[in-house]
PDB file of C-alpha atoms in Angstrom:
ATOM      1  CA  UNK A   1      -8.506  43.758 -35.198  1.00 56.00           C
ATOM      2  CA  UNK A   2     -11.894  42.555 -33.974  1.00 53.00           C
ATOM      3  CA  UNK A   3     -12.178  41.061 -30.480  1.00 52.00           C
ATOM      4  CA  UNK A   4     -15.349  39.393 -29.164  1.00 52.00           C
ATOM      5  CA  UNK A   5     -16.382  37.352 -26.145  1.00 47.00           C
ATOM      6  CA  UNK A   6     -18.140  34.634 -28.148  1.00 50.00           C
ATOM      7  CA  UNK A   7     -17.341  31.190 -29.549  1.00 53.00           C
ATOM      8  CA  UNK A   8     -18.742  28.686 -32.023  1.00 54.00           C
ATOM      9  CA  UNK A   9     -21.065  31.322 -33.485  1.00 55.00           C
ATOM     10  CA  UNK A  10     -20.775  29.974 -37.022  1.00 57.00           C
ATOM     11  CA  UNK A  11     -21.086  26.234 -36.331  1.00 60.00           C
ATOM     12  CA  UNK A  12     -24.424  26.518 -34.523  1.00 66.00           C
ATOM     13  CA  UNK A  13     -25.856  29.721 -35.965  1.00 68.00           C
ATOM     14  CA  UNK A  14     -29.567  28.853 -35.808  1.00 72.00           C
ATOM     15  CA  UNK A  15     -29.397  27.278 -32.348  1.00 76.00           C
ATOM     16  CA  UNK A  16     -27.304  30.163 -31.075  1.00 78.00           C
ATOM     17  CA  UNK A  17     -29.819  32.725 -32.323  1.00 79.00           C
ATOM     18  CA  UNK A  18     -32.745  30.951 -30.627  1.00 79.00           C
ATOM     19  CA  UNK A  19     -30.804  30.471 -27.388  1.00 82.00           C
ATOM     20  CA  UNK A  20     -29.717  34.104 -27.429  1.00 81.00           C
ATOM     21  CA  UNK A  21     -33.298  35.203 -28.029  1.00 83.00           C
ATOM     22  CA  UNK A  22     -34.478  33.058 -25.111  1.00 85.00           C
ATOM     23  CA  UNK A  23     -31.801  34.344 -22.744  1.00 82.00           C
ATOM     24  CA  UNK A  24     -32.443  37.970 -23.642  1.00 80.00           C
ATOM     25  CA  UNK A  25     -36.192  37.424 -23.382  1.00 82.00           C
ATOM     26  CA  UNK A  26     -35.821  36.070 -19.860  1.00 80.00           C
ATOM     27  CA  UNK A  27     -33.441  38.888 -18.937  1.00 73.00           C
ATOM     28  CA  UNK A  28     -35.995  41.430 -20.163  1.00 75.00           C
ATOM     29  CA  UNK A  29     -38.894  39.627 -18.514  1.00 75.00           C
ATOM     30  CA  UNK A  30     -40.646  38.929 -21.803  1.00 79.00           C
ATOM     31  CA  UNK A  31     -43.824  36.859 -21.571  1.00 80.00           C
ATOM     32  CA  UNK A  32     -44.472  33.543 -23.311  1.00 86.00           C
ATOM     33  CA  UNK A  33     -46.716  35.424 -25.740  1.00 87.00           C
ATOM     34  CA  UNK A  34     -43.864  37.672 -26.808  1.00 85.00           C
ATOM     35  CA  UNK A  35     -41.439  34.773 -27.080  1.00 86.00           C
ATOM     36  CA  UNK A  36     -43.942  32.777 -29.158  1.00 89.00           C
ATOM     37  CA  UNK A  37     -44.166  35.705 -31.547  1.00 89.00           C
ATOM     38  CA  UNK A  38     -40.374  35.932 -31.828  1.00 86.00           C
ATOM     39  CA  UNK A  39     -39.911  32.193 -32.351  1.00 85.00           C
ATOM     40  CA  UNK A  40     -43.046  31.796 -34.478  1.00 87.00           C
ATOM     41  CA  UNK A  41     -44.307  28.956 -32.276  1.00 88.00           C
ATOM     42  CA  UNK A  42     -47.425  28.451 -30.143  1.00 93.00           C
ATOM     43  CA  UNK A  43     -47.746  30.220 -26.809  1.00 93.00           C
ATOM     44  CA  UNK A  44     -47.948  26.820 -25.135  1.00 94.00           C
ATOM     45  CA  UNK A  45     -44.627  25.719 -26.630  1.00 92.00           C
ATOM     46  CA  UNK A  46     -42.989  29.001 -25.670  1.00 90.00           C
ATOM     47  CA  UNK A  47     -44.324  28.755 -22.105  1.00 92.00           C
ATOM     48  CA  UNK A  48     -43.093  25.178 -21.758  1.00 93.00           C
ATOM     49  CA  UNK A  49     -39.653  26.213 -23.003  1.00 89.00           C
ATOM     50  CA  UNK A  50     -39.417  29.021 -20.448  1.00 89.00           C
ATOM     51  CA  UNK A  51     -40.594  26.719 -17.658  1.00 91.00           C
ATOM     52  CA  UNK A  52     -37.971  24.115 -18.583  1.00 90.00           C
ATOM     53  CA  UNK A  53     -35.326  26.833 -18.673  1.00 89.00           C
ATOM     54  CA  UNK A  54     -36.184  27.997 -15.152  1.00 90.00           C
ATOM     55  CA  UNK A  55     -36.474  24.427 -13.871  1.00 91.00           C
ATOM     56  CA  UNK A  56     -32.816  23.860 -14.735  1.00 90.00           C
ATOM     57  CA  UNK A  57     -31.791  27.279 -13.416  1.00 89.00           C
ATOM     58  CA  UNK A  58     -33.726  27.883 -10.223  1.00 92.00           C
ATOM     59  CA  UNK A  59     -30.989  30.164  -8.947  1.00 93.00           C
ATOM     60  CA  UNK A  60     -31.744  32.578 -11.793  1.00 90.00           C
ATOM     61  CA  UNK A  61     -35.381  32.868 -10.740  1.00 90.00           C
ATOM     62  CA  UNK A  62     -34.301  33.457  -7.125  1.00 94.00           C
ATOM     63  CA  UNK A  63     -31.861  36.135  -8.278  1.00 94.00           C
ATOM     64  CA  UNK A  64     -34.543  37.861 -10.347  1.00 93.00           C
ATOM     65  CA  UNK A  65     -36.984  37.882  -7.436  1.00 94.00           C
ATOM     66  CA  UNK A  66     -34.284  39.434  -5.251  1.00 96.00           C
ATOM     67  CA  UNK A  67     -33.741  42.235  -7.783  1.00 96.00           C
ATOM     68  CA  UNK A  68     -37.493  42.915  -7.895  1.00 95.00           C
ATOM     69  CA  UNK A  69     -37.538  43.151  -4.104  1.00 97.00           C
ATOM     70  CA  UNK A  70     -34.594  45.554  -4.151  1.00 97.00           C
ATOM     71  CA  UNK A  71     -36.386  47.765  -6.650  1.00 97.00           C
ATOM     72  CA  UNK A  72     -39.417  47.877  -4.353  1.00 96.00           C
ATOM     73  CA  UNK A  73     -37.682  48.328  -1.000  1.00 97.00           C
ATOM     74  CA  UNK A  74     -34.624  50.370  -1.990  1.00 97.00           C
ATOM     75  CA  UNK A  75     -36.117  52.012  -5.090  1.00 97.00           C
ATOM     76  CA  UNK A  76     -32.967  51.210  -7.080  1.00 98.00           C
ATOM     77  CA  UNK A  77     -30.724  48.403  -8.313  1.00 98.00           C
ATOM     78  CA  UNK A  78     -26.989  48.474  -9.055  1.00 97.00           C
ATOM     79  CA  UNK A  79     -24.594  47.146 -11.639  1.00 96.00           C
ATOM     80  CA  UNK A  80     -21.394  45.262 -10.869  1.00 94.00           C
ATOM     81  CA  UNK A  81     -19.427  48.477 -10.310  1.00 94.00           C
ATOM     82  CA  UNK A  82     -22.168  50.178  -8.316  1.00 95.00           C
ATOM     83  CA  UNK A  83     -23.879  52.305 -10.949  1.00 96.00           C
ATOM     84  CA  UNK A  84     -27.467  52.700  -9.796  1.00 97.00           C
ATOM     85  CA  UNK A  85     -30.758  52.836 -11.660  1.00 97.00           C
ATOM     86  CA  UNK A  86     -33.475  54.475  -9.598  1.00 97.00           C
ATOM     87  CA  UNK A  87     -37.193  53.710  -9.506  1.00 97.00           C
ATOM     88  CA  UNK A  88     -38.657  56.627  -7.501  1.00 96.00           C
ATOM     89  CA  UNK A  89     -42.244  55.951  -8.595  1.00 95.00           C
ATOM     90  CA  UNK A  90     -42.321  52.259  -7.705  1.00 95.00           C
ATOM     91  CA  UNK A  91     -44.671  52.648  -4.725  1.00 94.00           C
ATOM     92  CA  UNK A  92     -47.427  54.370  -6.696  1.00 94.00           C
ATOM     93  CA  UNK A  93     -46.879  52.760 -10.097  1.00 95.00           C
ATOM     94  CA  UNK A  94     -49.724  51.187 -12.047  1.00 95.00           C
ATOM     95  CA  UNK A  95     -49.667  47.470 -12.805  1.00 92.00           C
ATOM     96  CA  UNK A  96     -48.254  48.173 -16.248  1.00 90.00           C
ATOM     97  CA  UNK A  97     -45.638  50.554 -14.875  1.00 94.00           C
ATOM     98  CA  UNK A  98     -44.669  48.076 -12.154  1.00 94.00           C
ATOM     99  CA  UNK A  99     -44.137  45.413 -14.803  1.00 90.00           C
ATOM    100  CA  UNK A 100     -41.791  47.765 -16.625  1.00 92.00           C
ATOM    101  CA  UNK A 101     -39.937  48.531 -13.387  1.00 95.00           C
ATOM    102  CA  UNK A 102     -39.539  44.848 -12.559  1.00 93.00           C
ATOM    103  CA  UNK A 103     -38.171  44.096 -16.017  1.00 91.00           C
ATOM    104  CA  UNK A 104     -35.749  46.998 -15.726  1.00 93.00           C
ATOM    105  CA  UNK A 105     -34.685  45.834 -12.255  1.00 95.00           C
ATOM    106  CA  UNK A 106     -33.795  42.436 -13.698  1.00 93.00           C
ATOM    107  CA  UNK A 107     -32.145  43.668 -16.863  1.00 91.00           C
ATOM    108  CA  UNK A 108     -30.133  46.608 -15.528  1.00 94.00           C
ATOM    109  CA  UNK A 109     -27.672  44.556 -13.433  1.00 95.00           C
ATOM    110  CA  UNK A 110     -27.207  42.166 -16.370  1.00 91.00           C
ATOM    111  CA  UNK A 111     -26.714  44.596 -19.238  1.00 90.00           C
ATOM    112  CA  UNK A 112     -25.229  47.290 -17.029  1.00 93.00           C
ATOM    113  CA  UNK A 113     -22.646  44.947 -15.537  1.00 94.00           C
ATOM    114  CA  UNK A 114     -21.708  43.724 -19.013  1.00 91.00           C
ATOM    115  CA  UNK A 115     -21.167  47.367 -19.942  1.00 91.00           C
ATOM    116  CA  UNK A 116     -19.022  47.795 -16.814  1.00 94.00           C
ATOM    117  CA  UNK A 117     -16.784  44.920 -17.903  1.00 94.00           C
ATOM    118  CA  UNK A 118     -16.528  46.230 -21.473  1.00 91.00           C
ATOM    119  CA  UNK A 119     -15.665  49.723 -20.248  1.00 90.00           C
ATOM    120  CA  UNK A 120     -12.971  48.432 -17.911  1.00 93.00           C
ATOM    121  CA  UNK A 121     -11.520  46.359 -20.750  1.00 92.00           C
ATOM    122  CA  UNK A 122     -11.402  49.430 -22.976  1.00 90.00           C
ATOM    123  CA  UNK A 123      -9.636  51.350 -20.233  1.00 91.00           C
ATOM    124  CA  UNK A 124      -7.042  48.582 -19.923  1.00 94.00           C
ATOM    125  CA  UNK A 125      -6.509  48.647 -23.684  1.00 93.00           C
ATOM    126  CA  UNK A 126      -6.341  52.443 -23.920  1.00 90.00           C
ATOM    127  CA  UNK A 127      -3.770  52.626 -21.116  1.00 92.00           C
ATOM    128  CA  UNK A 128      -1.532  49.843 -22.416  1.00 94.00           C
ATOM    129  CA  UNK A 129       1.849  51.361 -23.220  1.00 95.00           C
ATOM    130  CA  UNK A 130       2.964  48.451 -25.392  1.00 96.00           C
ATOM    131  CA  UNK A 131      -0.054  48.801 -27.693  1.00 95.00           C
ATOM    132  CA  UNK A 132       0.750  52.472 -28.112  1.00 93.00           C
ATOM    133  CA  UNK A 133       4.365  51.647 -28.938  1.00 95.00           C
ATOM    134  CA  UNK A 134       3.191  49.190 -31.577  1.00 95.00           C
ATOM    135  CA  UNK A 135       0.949  51.849 -33.110  1.00 93.00           C
ATOM    136  CA  UNK A 136      -2.414  50.283 -32.238  1.00 92.00           C
ATOM    137  CA  UNK A 137      -5.352  52.554 -31.507  1.00 86.00           C
ATOM    138  CA  UNK A 138      -8.748  52.204 -29.819  1.00 75.00           C
ATOM    139  CA  UNK A 139     -11.602  54.711 -29.822  1.00 57.00           C
ATOM    140  CA  UNK A 140     -13.515  55.180 -26.574  1.00 50.00           C
ATOM    141  CA  UNK A 141     -16.149  57.466 -28.087  1.00 44.00           C
ATOM    142  CA  UNK A 142     -16.571  58.891 -31.575  1.00 41.00           C
ATOM    143  CA  UNK A 143     -16.088  62.631 -31.136  1.00 38.00           C
ATOM    144  CA  UNK A 144     -14.851  64.669 -34.109  1.00 39.00           C
ATOM    145  CA  UNK A 145     -13.242  67.412 -32.051  1.00 37.00           C
ATOM    146  CA  UNK A 146      -9.941  69.129 -31.456  1.00 41.00           C
ATOM    147  CA  UNK A 147      -7.203  67.776 -29.168  1.00 43.00           C
ATOM    148  CA  UNK A 148      -8.025  68.021 -25.493  1.00 46.00           C
ATOM    149  CA  UNK A 149     -11.548  69.359 -26.031  1.00 46.00           C
ATOM    150  CA  UNK A 150     -14.264  67.497 -24.077  1.00 49.00           C
ATOM    151  CA  UNK A 151     -17.632  66.773 -25.705  1.00 48.00           C
ATOM    152  CA  UNK A 152     -20.742  68.637 -24.540  1.00 50.00           C
ATOM    153  CA  UNK A 153     -22.071  67.380 -21.192  1.00 51.00           C
ATOM    154  CA  UNK A 154     -19.528  64.532 -20.904  1.00 48.00           C
ATOM    155  CA  UNK A 155     -20.008  61.580 -18.574  1.00 47.00           C
ATOM    156  CA  UNK A 156     -16.816  60.777 -16.603  1.00 45.00           C
ATOM    157  CA  UNK A 157     -16.672  57.266 -18.098  1.00 44.00           C
ATOM    158  CA  UNK A 158     -17.280  58.490 -21.644  1.00 46.00           C
ATOM    159  CA  UNK A 159     -14.451  60.930 -22.140  1.00 43.00           C
ATOM    160  CA  UNK A 160     -10.705  60.745 -22.079  1.00 44.00           C
ATOM    161  CA  UNK A 161      -8.467  63.345 -23.801  1.00 43.00           C
ATOM    162  CA  UNK A 162      -7.360  61.006 -26.581  1.00 42.00           C
ATOM    163  CA  UNK A 163      -9.446  62.202 -29.574  1.00 40.00           C
ATOM    164  CA  UNK A 164      -9.163  60.071 -32.714  1.00 41.00           C
ATOM    165  CA  UNK A 165      -7.294  57.434 -30.698  1.00 42.00           C
ATOM    166  CA  UNK A 166      -8.858  54.524 -32.578  1.00 43.00           C
ATOM    167  CA  UNK A 167     -11.971  53.234 -34.290  1.00 44.00           C
ATOM    168  CA  UNK A 168     -14.988  51.555 -32.733  1.00 60.00           C
ATOM    169  CA  UNK A 169     -16.623  49.620 -29.871  1.00 63.00           C
ATOM    170  CA  UNK A 170     -19.794  47.592 -30.466  1.00 70.00           C
ATOM    171  CA  UNK A 171     -21.466  46.051 -27.411  1.00 69.00           C
ATOM    172  CA  UNK A 172     -18.844  43.585 -26.137  1.00 77.00           C
ATOM    173  CA  UNK A 173     -16.614  43.982 -29.191  1.00 83.00           C
ATOM    174  CA  UNK A 174     -13.700  46.348 -29.606  1.00 86.00           C
ATOM    175  CA  UNK A 175     -12.152  47.162 -32.946  1.00 87.00           C
ATOM    176  CA  UNK A 176      -8.612  48.455 -33.192  1.00 90.00           C
ATOM    177  CA  UNK A 177      -6.445  49.619 -36.058  1.00 89.00           C
ATOM    178  CA  UNK A 178      -2.703  49.281 -36.400  1.00 92.00           C
ATOM    179  CA  UNK A 179       0.270  47.988 -38.399  1.00 94.00           C
ATOM    180  CA  UNK A 180      -0.085  44.536 -39.966  1.00 94.00           C
ATOM    181  CA  UNK A 181       3.378  43.451 -38.877  1.00 95.00           C
ATOM    182  CA  UNK A 182       2.506  43.722 -35.169  1.00 95.00           C
ATOM    183  CA  UNK A 183      -1.057  42.381 -35.407  1.00 94.00           C
ATOM    184  CA  UNK A 184      -0.492  39.059 -33.637  1.00 96.00           C
ATOM    185  CA  UNK A 185       1.444  40.657 -30.785  1.00 96.00           C
ATOM    186  CA  UNK A 186      -1.231  43.329 -30.363  1.00 95.00           C
ATOM    187  CA  UNK A 187      -3.985  40.709 -30.470  1.00 95.00           C
ATOM    188  CA  UNK A 188      -2.431  38.791 -27.584  1.00 96.00           C
ATOM    189  CA  UNK A 189      -2.198  41.986 -25.532  1.00 96.00           C
ATOM    190  CA  UNK A 190      -5.822  42.931 -26.243  1.00 94.00           C
ATOM    191  CA  UNK A 191      -7.032  39.446 -25.302  1.00 96.00           C
ATOM    192  CA  UNK A 192      -5.233  39.669 -21.972  1.00 96.00           C
ATOM    193  CA  UNK A 193      -6.688  43.135 -21.328  1.00 95.00           C
ATOM    194  CA  UNK A 194     -10.196  41.808 -21.949  1.00 94.00           C
ATOM    195  CA  UNK A 195      -9.688  38.643 -19.914  1.00 96.00           C
ATOM    196  CA  UNK A 196      -8.360  40.688 -16.976  1.00 96.00           C
ATOM    197  CA  UNK A 197     -10.152  44.030 -17.279  1.00 95.00           C
ATOM    198  CA  UNK A 198      -9.982  45.146 -13.649  1.00 95.00           C
ATOM    199  CA  UNK A 199      -6.511  46.656 -13.299  1.00 94.00           C
ATOM    200  CA  UNK A 200      -4.957  43.542 -14.786  1.00 94.00           C
ATOM    201  CA  UNK A 201      -7.116  41.121 -12.794  1.00 95.00           C
ATOM    202  CA  UNK A 202     -10.395  39.262 -13.153  1.00 95.00           C
ATOM    203  CA  UNK A 203     -12.432  39.839  -9.991  1.00 93.00           C
ATOM    204  CA  UNK A 204     -15.345  37.743 -11.247  1.00 94.00           C
ATOM    205  CA  UNK A 205     -16.061  34.149 -10.246  1.00 93.00           C
ATOM    206  CA  UNK A 206     -16.125  33.111 -13.921  1.00 92.00           C
ATOM    207  CA  UNK A 207     -13.542  33.381 -16.666  1.00 94.00           C
ATOM    208  CA  UNK A 208     -13.999  35.950 -19.408  1.00 94.00           C
ATOM    209  CA  UNK A 209     -13.579  34.027 -22.660  1.00 92.00           C
ATOM    210  CA  UNK A 210     -12.306  36.199 -25.495  1.00 93.00           C
ATOM    211  CA  UNK A 211     -12.299  35.440 -29.215  1.00 91.00           C
ATOM    212  CA  UNK A 212      -9.952  37.615 -31.286  1.00 92.00           C
ATOM    213  CA  UNK A 213      -9.290  37.908 -35.009  1.00 92.00           C
ATOM    214  CA  UNK A 214      -7.003  39.930 -37.238  1.00 92.00           C
ATOM    215  CA  UNK A 215      -8.420  41.085 -40.567  1.00 90.00           C
ATOM    216  CA  UNK A 216      -8.246  43.874 -43.125  1.00 88.00           C
ATOM    217  CA  UNK A 217     -11.819  44.985 -42.391  1.00 81.00           C
ATOM    218  CA  UNK A 218     -14.683  44.400 -39.956  1.00 77.00           C
ATOM    219  CA  UNK A 219     -16.645  42.238 -42.404  1.00 80.00           C
ATOM    220  CA  UNK A 220     -13.766  39.788 -42.766  1.00 82.00           C
ATOM    221  CA  UNK A 221     -13.286  39.688 -38.994  1.00 77.00           C
ATOM    222  CA  UNK A 222     -16.946  38.736 -38.485  1.00 74.00           C
TER     223      UNK A 222
END
């Protein structure tokens, strides 16, 4: 089973790729020069595109400026669940280093919070008794080890004593393996776990849209 938080990816493939590139570029603080190189367009066209994007989303620019200020005043920024990324050298950083810090301050809450949501969803799935009864398995980390043996230097969020409990997690996708006869039932359970990843609830102000497929292999599910 392959579950992803994305829709319409096949119908608008080219547009989706360019939009995704633009959104990630803005999240990473990429310049118009870098975006022009990625899109193979002029710097002027890339700059105009970014300016139009911000014009329609002024709240994003305000949010980014707030994160930069936090990085400078507090020397850290946090993800949704409070995981912090520190910037101890911000006050004596060079211009180049400060640019890197500012980009990290913008990107960390975005990518880090997405990771928080994915991790909580995996926890919901791994704890679901019904999925276990149906014989469906999810891997939290790939460790080829004996039962109950933690990996070297484990992070608390990375290790649970369920070795070989499943297969794979890729970004915001989770891949499970189980009996064909219970696939549709398991899919519905997994979708609910991912839509409500915080102890069976969604604490966010937006819905978490989930796209799920059942297939014999990952390629077919894509």
